[in-house]
Amino acid sequence: MALSFLDRERSVAHEGYSRWLVPPAALAIHLSIGQVYAFSVFKNPLQALTAADGSHWDLKSLGYIFSIAIAVLGLSAAIFGAWLEKVGPRRAMFYAAICFAAGFYIAAIGADTHQIALIYLGYGVVGGVGLGLGYISPVSTLIKWFPDRPGLATGLAIMGFGGGALIGSPLANQLMAHFKAAGKPAIPSTFLVMGTLYFIFMMFGVFTIRVPRDGWKPEGWSGTNKVSALISTHSVAVGQAWRTPQFALLWIILFCNVTAGIGILEQASPMIQDLFKGSVGKDAAVGFVGLLSIFNMAGRFFWASVSDKLGRKTTYFTFFTLGAVLFFVLPLSRADHLNSVPLFVSIAVLVISMYGGGFATIPAYLKDLFGGYNVSAIHGRLLTAWSTAGIVGPLIVNGILDHYVANHMSKQDAYPLILHIMSGLLVVGFVANLLVRPVDAKHWMKDQTLAPVGGGH
Amino acid sequence: MANETVHAKSSPLLIGAAWLLVILPAAWGLNYTVRNALKIFTAGNTAAAAPK
């Protein structure tokens, strides 16, 4: 078979292979697919495109592109998680690269021929499958390479997803400006170039990723990280894991954390301009969005690494207590109260760092509870919480804002209500986290005690 | 394992190059974003100085 180099057996690391080559491979994938967070840079240019009949796309239709991509991310992660465990990370990353690049190419045709359905199909559905496969494929491999520091390892990779926008946004802007100046169709050309560049970058990840040999463990590591009673010494198969109360509780935890974060991210630019009318303009709002991206990225690494020391439950306890308080007091910083932009920005970036931290810490939480055997597949199913939050979060935010505008009330007054609802959601997450207990022994796999690493082969 | 082949340890240069490959584009994007983000603090000063 021409593609046999993608087989799991061909990607087993030789003796002496450094585990520090694995995070760059994972980062190449996550920095690429994290471009989805920067999709909004295409919104205005896409809206400016004119069809043959002179019509334009409205913002609502364009907003569906991102929503479809995120929904398909969660669904494909849930559907393909078990397959990924079987075929290994290299093959999954290869198909992720093909889907992600193909999504750009199909969307380029859609932009060129002014057919939004093709952009939905390309960037949303095909690209979304690439997002889902790419998101989960390096996670369990990293956990197997870093059993001594699983939080740090998954934090590194998932930090890349948060950081993808930092590359994707300026890259898209500069490519569009270049093609516009050259008199070429800016968006289709940019999509084609980005699809190709990301494919090449992701191939670096495909060829660098390795799975550890059976029985491998880091030098000097005893084989246990006992900092919490929640850490299981046994594995639970995916088919059993998702029926446990622990899975439901973690689903609620992720859902609440993501929905609350989206409450800020979804409206970051208009929110700061509305709350500080006259003192924060468009340019400064763009800067605010950039700051949020940086802290979203940094929080993924910082909090996930800290969770190796604190334990996952304590880390989420911090997110949900501190987060609920910060969301509640955030509206007090606005222009007609304390009138402090620095205070508003400081609270918002801290809250967003915990939003990112929530994403990055969840794989290690799953590994603690369910063992490493099926962690990718279980993680994939858990990501449906993200898809749901991606729909519910904007629905809450936009629904309240629309209600205020329709009733001729000030939009500025809608934000405290939105932020207080998000604070309430974090309290729900707090309760769910509090209820997490070790998985009952009846769910453990009967014939397998967790090997230090490589147990999922 | 029936086939015992002796493999060299991964070269530190190779590890460094792999990290550079992902750090460089990320640093480029970070630099671009930080320069834009600084504008918010200019706005903050303006807001603090603005009469209520």
Coordinates of C-alpha atoms in Angstrom, one line a residue:
Chain A
M1 CA 0.0 0.0 0.0
A2 CA 1.3 3.4 -1.0
L3 CA 0.1 4.9 2.3
S4 CA 1.5 2.2 4.5
F5 CA 4.0 4.7 6.0
L6 CA 1.0 6.1 7.8
D7 CA 0.4 2.8 9.7
R8 CA 0.8 2.8 13.5
E9 CA 3.5 0.1 13.3
R10 CA 5.6 2.4 11.1
S11 CA 5.3 5.3 13.5
V12 CA 6.6 3.5 16.6
A13 CA 9.6 5.4 18.0
H14 CA 13.0 3.7 17.9
E15 CA 15.1 3.5 21.0
G16 CA 16.7 6.9 21.8
Y17 CA 14.0 8.9 20.1
S18 CA 13.5 12.1 22.1
R19 CA 10.0 12.7 23.4
W20 CA 10.7 16.4 22.9
L21 CA 10.2 16.0 19.2
V22 CA 6.6 15.1 19.7
P23 CA 5.2 18.4 21.0
P24 CA 6.5 20.3 17.9
A25 CA 4.7 17.7 15.7
A26 CA 1.5 18.3 17.7
L27 CA 1.9 22.1 17.6
A28 CA 2.3 22.0 13.8
I29 CA -1.2 20.5 13.6
H30 CA -2.8 22.7 16.2
L31 CA -1.2 25.9 15.1
S32 CA -2.7 25.2 11.6
I33 CA -6.2 24.2 12.5
G34 CA -6.4 27.0 15.1
Q35 CA -6.7 29.2 12.1
V36 CA -10.5 28.7 12.5
Y37 CA -10.5 31.2 15.3
A38 CA -9.3 33.9 12.8
F39 CA -12.0 33.2 10.3
S40 CA -13.7 36.5 11.1
V41 CA -11.0 38.3 9.2
F42 CA -12.7 37.0 6.0
K43 CA -16.2 38.2 7.0
N44 CA -16.1 41.8 5.6
P45 CA -14.1 40.8 2.5
L46 CA -16.6 38.0 1.8
Q47 CA -19.5 40.4 2.4
A48 CA -18.0 42.8 -0.2
L49 CA -18.1 40.2 -2.9
T50 CA -20.8 40.7 -5.5
A51 CA -22.7 38.0 -7.3
A52 CA -23.6 38.1 -11.0
D53 CA -27.0 39.5 -10.1
G54 CA -25.5 42.2 -7.9
S55 CA -26.5 40.6 -4.6
H56 CA -24.3 40.3 -1.5
W57 CA -24.1 37.8 1.4
D58 CA -25.3 39.1 4.8
L59 CA -23.4 38.7 8.0
K60 CA -25.8 36.1 9.4
S61 CA -25.2 33.8 6.4
L62 CA -21.4 34.3 6.8
G63 CA -21.6 33.6 10.5
Y64 CA -22.9 30.1 9.8
I65 CA -19.5 29.2 8.2
F66 CA -17.7 29.3 11.6
S67 CA -20.6 27.7 13.4
I68 CA -20.7 24.8 11.0
A69 CA -17.0 24.3 11.2
I70 CA -17.1 24.1 15.0
A71 CA -20.1 21.9 15.1
V72 CA -18.5 19.5 12.6
L73 CA -15.3 19.6 14.7
G74 CA -17.1 18.2 17.7
L75 CA -19.1 15.7 15.7
S76 CA -16.1 14.3 13.8
A77 CA -14.0 14.1 16.9
A78 CA -16.8 12.1 18.5
I79 CA -17.3 9.8 15.5
F80 CA -13.6 9.3 14.5
G81 CA -12.1 9.1 18.0
A82 CA -12.3 5.3 18.3
W83 CA -11.0 4.9 14.7
L84 CA -8.1 7.1 15.6
E85 CA -7.2 4.9 18.6
K86 CA -7.0 2.0 16.1
V87 CA -5.0 3.5 13.2
G88 CA -2.7 5.7 15.3
P89 CA -2.0 9.5 15.2
R90 CA 0.0 9.6 12.0
R91 CA -2.8 8.4 9.7
A92 CA -5.4 10.6 11.5
M93 CA -3.1 13.7 11.2
F94 CA -2.6 13.0 7.5
Y95 CA -6.3 12.8 6.8
A96 CA -6.8 15.9 8.9
A97 CA -4.3 17.8 6.7
I98 CA -6.1 16.6 3.5
C99 CA -9.5 17.6 4.8
F100 CA -8.3 21.0 6.2
A101 CA -6.6 21.9 2.9
A102 CA -9.4 20.6 0.8
G103 CA -11.8 22.7 2.8
F104 CA -9.9 25.8 1.8
Y105 CA -9.8 24.7 -1.9
I106 CA -13.6 24.0 -2.1
A107 CA -14.2 27.3 -0.3
A108 CA -12.0 29.1 -2.8
I109 CA -14.3 27.8 -5.6
G110 CA -17.3 28.9 -3.6
A111 CA -15.9 32.4 -3.1
D112 CA -14.9 32.7 -6.8
T113 CA -18.3 31.6 -8.1
H114 CA -20.3 33.3 -5.3
Q115 CA -21.9 30.1 -4.0
I116 CA -22.1 30.2 -0.2
A117 CA -23.2 26.5 -0.1
L118 CA -19.8 25.5 -1.4
I119 CA -18.1 27.6 1.4
Y120 CA -20.3 25.8 4.0
L121 CA -19.4 22.5 2.4
G122 CA -15.7 23.3 2.1
Y123 CA -14.6 25.3 5.0
G124 CA -17.5 24.2 7.3
V125 CA -18.0 20.5 6.7
V126 CA -14.8 19.1 5.0
G127 CA -12.6 21.6 6.8
G128 CA -14.5 20.9 10.0
V129 CA -13.7 17.1 9.7
G130 CA -10.0 18.2 9.4
L131 CA -10.4 20.3 12.6
G132 CA -11.9 17.4 14.6
L133 CA -9.4 14.8 13.5
G134 CA -6.5 17.2 13.9
Y135 CA -7.7 18.4 17.3
I136 CA -7.8 15.0 19.0
S137 CA -5.1 13.1 17.1
P138 CA -1.9 14.2 19.0
V139 CA -3.6 14.2 22.5
S140 CA -3.4 10.6 23.6
T141 CA 0.1 10.3 22.0
L142 CA 1.3 13.2 24.0
I143 CA -0.2 11.7 27.2
K144 CA 1.6 8.5 26.5
W145 CA 4.9 10.3 26.0
F146 CA 4.5 12.5 29.0
P147 CA 2.8 10.2 31.6
D148 CA 4.7 12.2 34.3
R149 CA 3.3 15.5 33.1
P150 CA 0.1 14.9 31.1
G151 CA -1.2 18.4 31.7
L152 CA 1.9 20.1 30.4
A153 CA 1.9 17.9 27.3
T154 CA -1.7 18.4 26.3
G155 CA -1.5 22.1 27.3
L156 CA 1.4 22.6 24.9
A157 CA -0.6 21.1 22.0
I158 CA -3.9 22.7 22.8
M159 CA -2.1 26.0 23.3
G160 CA -1.3 25.8 19.6
F161 CA -5.0 25.7 18.8
G162 CA -5.5 28.9 20.7
G163 CA -2.4 30.4 19.0
G164 CA -3.5 29.5 15.5
A165 CA -5.4 32.8 15.2
L166 CA -2.3 34.7 15.9
I167 CA -0.8 33.3 12.7
G168 CA -4.0 32.9 10.7
S169 CA -5.2 36.5 11.1
P170 CA -2.1 38.4 9.9
L171 CA -1.4 35.8 7.3
A172 CA -4.9 36.1 5.8
N173 CA -4.8 39.9 6.0
Q174 CA -1.4 40.2 4.3
L175 CA -2.2 37.6 1.6
M176 CA -5.5 39.4 0.8
A177 CA -3.7 42.8 0.6
H178 CA -1.1 41.2 -1.7
F179 CA -3.5 39.7 -4.1
K180 CA -5.7 42.8 -4.2
A181 CA -2.7 44.9 -5.1
A182 CA -1.8 42.4 -7.8
G183 CA -5.2 42.7 -9.3
K184 CA -6.1 39.0 -8.6
P185 CA -9.3 37.8 -6.8
A186 CA -8.2 38.3 -3.2
I187 CA -10.2 35.7 -1.3
P188 CA -10.1 32.7 -3.6
S189 CA -6.3 33.2 -4.1
T190 CA -5.8 33.6 -0.3
F191 CA -7.8 30.4 0.4
L192 CA -5.7 28.5 -2.1
V193 CA -2.4 29.7 -0.7
M194 CA -3.4 29.2 2.9
G195 CA -4.7 25.7 2.2
T196 CA -1.4 24.8 0.6
L197 CA 0.8 26.4 3.3
Y198 CA -1.2 24.7 6.1
F199 CA -1.0 21.3 4.3
I200 CA 2.8 21.6 4.1
F201 CA 3.1 22.7 7.7
M202 CA 0.8 19.8 8.9
M203 CA 2.9 17.3 6.9
F204 CA 5.8 18.2 9.2
G205 CA 3.7 17.1 12.1
V206 CA 2.6 13.9 10.2
F207 CA 6.2 12.8 9.5
T208 CA 7.6 13.8 13.0
I209 CA 4.9 12.2 15.2
R210 CA 5.9 8.9 16.8
V211 CA 4.1 6.7 19.3
P212 CA 6.2 5.2 22.2
R213 CA 7.2 1.6 22.2
D214 CA 5.2 -0.8 24.4
G215 CA 6.5 -0.6 28.0
W216 CA 8.4 2.7 27.4
K217 CA 8.5 5.1 30.3
P218 CA 10.5 8.3 31.0
E219 CA 13.8 7.9 32.6
G220 CA 13.6 8.2 36.4
W221 CA 9.8 8.1 36.5
S222 CA 8.4 5.6 39.0
G223 CA 5.2 4.9 37.0
T224 CA 2.7 6.8 39.2
N225 CA 1.8 10.5 39.7
K226 CA -0.3 10.0 42.8
V227 CA -1.5 13.5 43.8
S228 CA -5.2 12.8 43.9
A229 CA -7.5 9.9 44.7
L230 CA -9.2 10.6 41.4
I231 CA -6.2 9.3 39.4
S232 CA -7.2 5.8 38.2
T233 CA -4.7 2.9 38.0
H234 CA -7.1 1.2 35.5
S235 CA -8.4 2.1 32.1
V236 CA -12.1 2.4 31.1
A237 CA -13.1 1.6 27.4
V238 CA -14.8 4.4 25.5
G239 CA -18.1 2.4 25.2
Q240 CA -18.2 2.1 29.0
A241 CA -16.8 5.5 29.8
W242 CA -19.4 7.7 28.2
R243 CA -22.1 5.9 30.2
T244 CA -20.6 6.9 33.6
P245 CA -21.7 9.8 35.7
Q246 CA -18.1 11.1 35.5
F247 CA -18.4 11.6 31.8
A248 CA -21.7 13.5 32.1
L249 CA -20.1 15.7 34.8
L250 CA -17.1 16.5 32.7
W251 CA -19.4 17.2 29.8
I252 CA -21.2 19.8 31.9
I253 CA -17.9 21.2 33.2
L254 CA -16.6 21.7 29.6
F255 CA -20.0 23.0 28.4
C256 CA -20.3 25.6 31.2
N257 CA -16.7 26.8 30.9
V258 CA -16.8 27.1 27.1
T259 CA -20.3 28.8 27.0
A260 CA -19.1 31.4 29.5
G261 CA -15.9 32.1 27.6
I262 CA -17.9 32.5 24.3
G263 CA -20.0 35.1 26.1
I264 CA -17.0 37.4 26.0
L265 CA -15.2 36.1 22.8
E266 CA -18.3 36.3 20.7
Q267 CA -18.9 40.0 21.4
A268 CA -15.4 41.1 22.4
S269 CA -15.0 43.9 19.9
P270 CA -18.5 45.4 20.0
M271 CA -18.7 44.9 23.8
I272 CA -15.7 47.0 24.7
Q273 CA -16.8 49.7 22.3
D274 CA -20.3 49.7 23.7
L275 CA -19.2 49.7 27.4
F276 CA -16.7 52.5 26.8
K277 CA -18.5 54.5 24.2
G278 CA -16.3 57.4 22.9
S279 CA -13.1 56.2 24.5
V280 CA -12.5 52.9 22.9
G281 CA -12.6 52.9 19.1
K282 CA -12.4 50.2 16.4
D283 CA -8.6 50.0 16.4
A284 CA -8.3 49.6 20.1
A285 CA -11.1 47.0 20.0
V286 CA -9.0 45.0 17.5
G287 CA -6.1 45.3 20.0
F288 CA -8.4 44.0 22.7
V289 CA -9.4 41.0 20.6
G290 CA -5.7 40.3 20.0
L291 CA -5.0 40.4 23.7
L292 CA -7.8 37.9 24.3
S293 CA -6.2 35.6 21.8
I294 CA -2.8 35.8 23.5
F295 CA -4.3 35.0 26.9
N296 CA -6.5 32.3 25.5
M297 CA -3.3 30.7 24.2
A298 CA -1.1 31.3 27.2
G299 CA -3.9 30.1 29.6
R300 CA -3.9 26.8 27.9
F301 CA -0.3 26.1 28.6
F302 CA -0.2 27.8 32.0
W303 CA -3.3 26.3 33.6
A304 CA -2.8 22.8 32.1
S305 CA 0.8 22.8 33.5
V306 CA -0.4 24.1 36.9
S307 CA -3.0 21.3 37.0
D308 CA -0.1 18.7 37.1
K309 CA 0.8 20.2 40.5
L310 CA -2.7 21.3 41.8
G311 CA -4.7 18.3 40.5
R312 CA -7.4 18.7 37.9
K313 CA -10.3 19.1 40.3
T314 CA -8.6 21.9 42.2
T315 CA -7.8 23.6 38.9
Y316 CA -11.4 23.6 37.8
F317 CA -12.4 24.6 41.3
T318 CA -10.2 27.7 40.7
F319 CA -11.8 28.4 37.3
F320 CA -15.3 28.2 38.6
T321 CA -14.9 30.2 41.8
L322 CA -12.6 32.9 40.5
G323 CA -14.4 32.9 37.1
A324 CA -17.9 33.3 38.6
V325 CA -16.8 36.2 40.7
L326 CA -14.9 37.9 37.9
F327 CA -17.8 37.6 35.4
F328 CA -20.1 39.1 38.1
V329 CA -17.9 42.1 38.8
L330 CA -16.8 42.7 35.2
P331 CA -19.7 45.1 34.3
L332 CA -18.7 47.3 37.2
S333 CA -15.7 48.5 35.3
R334 CA -17.8 50.1 32.5
A335 CA -17.9 53.8 31.6
D336 CA -20.9 54.7 33.7
H337 CA -19.5 53.0 36.9
L338 CA -15.7 52.7 37.6
N339 CA -14.9 53.8 34.0
S340 CA -11.6 51.8 33.9
V341 CA -10.5 50.2 30.6
P342 CA -7.4 48.7 32.3
L343 CA -9.6 47.0 34.9
F344 CA -12.0 45.7 32.3
V345 CA -9.2 44.4 30.1
S346 CA -7.4 42.8 33.1
I347 CA -10.5 40.9 34.2
A348 CA -11.4 39.9 30.7
V349 CA -7.9 38.5 29.9
L350 CA -7.9 36.5 33.2
V351 CA -11.3 35.1 32.4
I352 CA -10.2 34.1 28.9
S353 CA -7.0 32.5 30.2
M354 CA -9.3 30.2 32.3
Y355 CA -11.5 29.5 29.2
G356 CA -8.4 28.3 27.4
G357 CA -7.2 26.5 30.5
G358 CA -10.5 24.6 30.6
F359 CA -9.9 23.2 27.1
A360 CA -6.3 22.2 27.7
T361 CA -6.8 20.6 31.1
I362 CA -9.8 18.4 30.2
P363 CA -7.8 15.7 28.4
A364 CA -5.6 15.2 31.5
Y365 CA -8.8 15.1 33.7
L366 CA -10.1 12.4 31.4
K367 CA -6.8 10.5 31.6
D368 CA -6.9 10.7 35.4
L369 CA -10.4 9.3 35.6
F370 CA -10.6 6.8 32.7
G371 CA -6.9 5.9 32.2
G372 CA -4.9 6.4 29.0
Y373 CA -6.3 3.4 27.0
N374 CA -9.1 5.2 25.1
V375 CA -8.4 8.8 26.0
S376 CA -8.6 10.1 22.4
A377 CA -12.0 8.5 21.8
I378 CA -13.4 9.6 25.1
H379 CA -12.0 13.1 24.5
G380 CA -13.6 13.1 21.0
R381 CA -17.0 12.3 22.5
L382 CA -16.6 15.0 25.2
L383 CA -16.0 17.6 22.5
T384 CA -19.7 17.5 21.6
A385 CA -19.9 19.8 24.7
W386 CA -17.9 22.3 22.8
S387 CA -20.2 22.0 19.7
T388 CA -23.2 22.5 21.9
A389 CA -21.6 25.5 23.7
G390 CA -20.7 27.0 20.3
I391 CA -24.4 27.1 19.5
V392 CA -25.9 27.9 22.9
G393 CA -23.3 30.6 23.8
P394 CA -24.0 32.9 20.8
L395 CA -27.7 32.1 21.1
I396 CA -27.8 33.5 24.6
V397 CA -25.6 36.5 23.8
N398 CA -27.2 37.5 20.5
G399 CA -30.7 36.7 21.8
I400 CA -30.4 39.1 24.7
L401 CA -28.7 41.8 22.6
D402 CA -31.5 41.5 19.9
H403 CA -34.1 41.7 22.6
Y404 CA -32.7 44.9 23.9
V405 CA -32.3 46.5 20.5
A406 CA -35.8 45.4 19.4
N407 CA -37.3 47.0 22.5
H408 CA -35.3 50.2 22.1
M409 CA -33.3 49.7 25.2
S410 CA -29.6 50.5 25.5
K411 CA -27.3 47.7 24.4
Q412 CA -24.9 48.8 27.1
D413 CA -27.5 47.6 29.7
A414 CA -27.7 44.2 28.1
Y415 CA -24.0 43.3 28.8
P416 CA -24.4 43.0 32.7
L417 CA -27.3 40.6 32.2
I418 CA -25.3 38.5 29.7
L419 CA -22.2 38.4 32.0
H420 CA -24.3 37.6 35.1
I421 CA -25.9 34.6 33.2
M422 CA -22.4 33.4 32.4
S423 CA -21.4 33.8 36.0
G424 CA -24.4 31.6 36.9
L425 CA -23.3 29.0 34.4
L426 CA -20.0 28.8 36.1
V427 CA -21.7 28.1 39.4
V428 CA -23.4 25.1 37.6
G429 CA -19.9 24.0 36.5
F430 CA -18.7 24.4 40.0
V431 CA -21.3 22.1 41.4
A432 CA -20.6 19.5 38.6
N433 CA -16.9 19.6 39.4
L434 CA -17.6 19.2 43.1
L435 CA -19.6 16.0 42.3
V436 CA -16.8 14.3 40.4
R437 CA -15.7 11.1 42.2
P438 CA -13.3 8.3 41.2
V439 CA -14.8 5.9 38.6
D440 CA -16.4 2.8 40.1
A441 CA -14.3 -0.3 39.7
K442 CA -17.2 -2.1 37.9
H443 CA -16.4 0.1 34.8
W444 CA -12.7 -0.9 34.6
M445 CA -11.5 -2.9 31.7
K446 CA -11.4 -6.5 33.0
D447 CA -8.2 -7.7 31.4
Q448 CA -6.0 -4.7 31.5
T449 CA -4.2 -3.0 34.3
L450 CA -2.9 0.3 32.9
A451 CA 0.6 0.0 31.6
P452 CA 2.7 3.2 32.2
V453 CA 2.6 4.1 28.5
G454 CA 1.7 2.7 25.2
G455 CA -1.2 0.8 26.7
G456 CA -3.5 1.9 24.0
H457 CA -1.7 0.3 21.1
Chain B
M1 CA 11.5 -7.6 19.9
A2 CA 13.3 -10.1 17.6
N3 CA 15.1 -7.4 15.6
E4 CA 17.5 -5.5 17.9
T5 CA 18.9 -2.6 16.0
V6 CA 21.0 0.0 17.7
H7 CA 19.7 3.5 17.2
A8 CA 21.3 6.8 18.0
K9 CA 19.7 9.3 20.4
S10 CA 17.8 12.1 18.7
S11 CA 20.2 14.9 18.0
P12 CA 19.7 18.1 20.1
L13 CA 20.1 20.0 16.8
L14 CA 17.2 18.2 15.3
I15 CA 15.1 18.8 18.4
G16 CA 16.0 22.5 18.2
A17 CA 15.2 22.7 14.5
A18 CA 11.8 21.1 15.1
W19 CA 10.9 23.6 17.8
L20 CA 12.2 26.5 15.7
L21 CA 9.9 25.4 12.9
V22 CA 6.8 25.9 15.1
I23 CA 8.1 28.8 17.3
L24 CA 9.1 31.1 14.4
P25 CA 5.6 31.4 12.8
A26 CA 4.0 31.7 16.2
A27 CA 6.5 34.4 17.2
W28 CA 5.7 36.3 14.0
G29 CA 2.0 36.2 14.7
L30 CA 2.5 37.1 18.4
N31 CA 4.6 40.1 17.5
Y32 CA 2.0 41.3 15.1
T33 CA -0.8 40.8 17.6
V34 CA 1.1 42.4 20.5
R35 CA 1.8 45.5 18.4
N36 CA -2.0 45.8 17.7
A37 CA -2.9 45.0 21.3
L38 CA -0.9 47.9 22.7
K39 CA -3.5 50.3 21.1
I40 CA -6.0 49.2 23.9
F41 CA -3.7 50.8 26.5
T42 CA -3.6 54.0 24.6
A43 CA -7.4 53.9 24.7
G44 CA -7.3 53.2 28.4
N45 CA -5.2 56.3 29.1
T46 CA -7.6 58.3 27.0
A47 CA -10.6 56.9 29.0
A48 CA -8.9 57.7 32.3
A49 CA -8.3 61.2 31.2
A50 CA -11.7 61.8 29.8
P51 CA -14.2 63.8 31.9
K52 CA -17.1 61.8 33.4

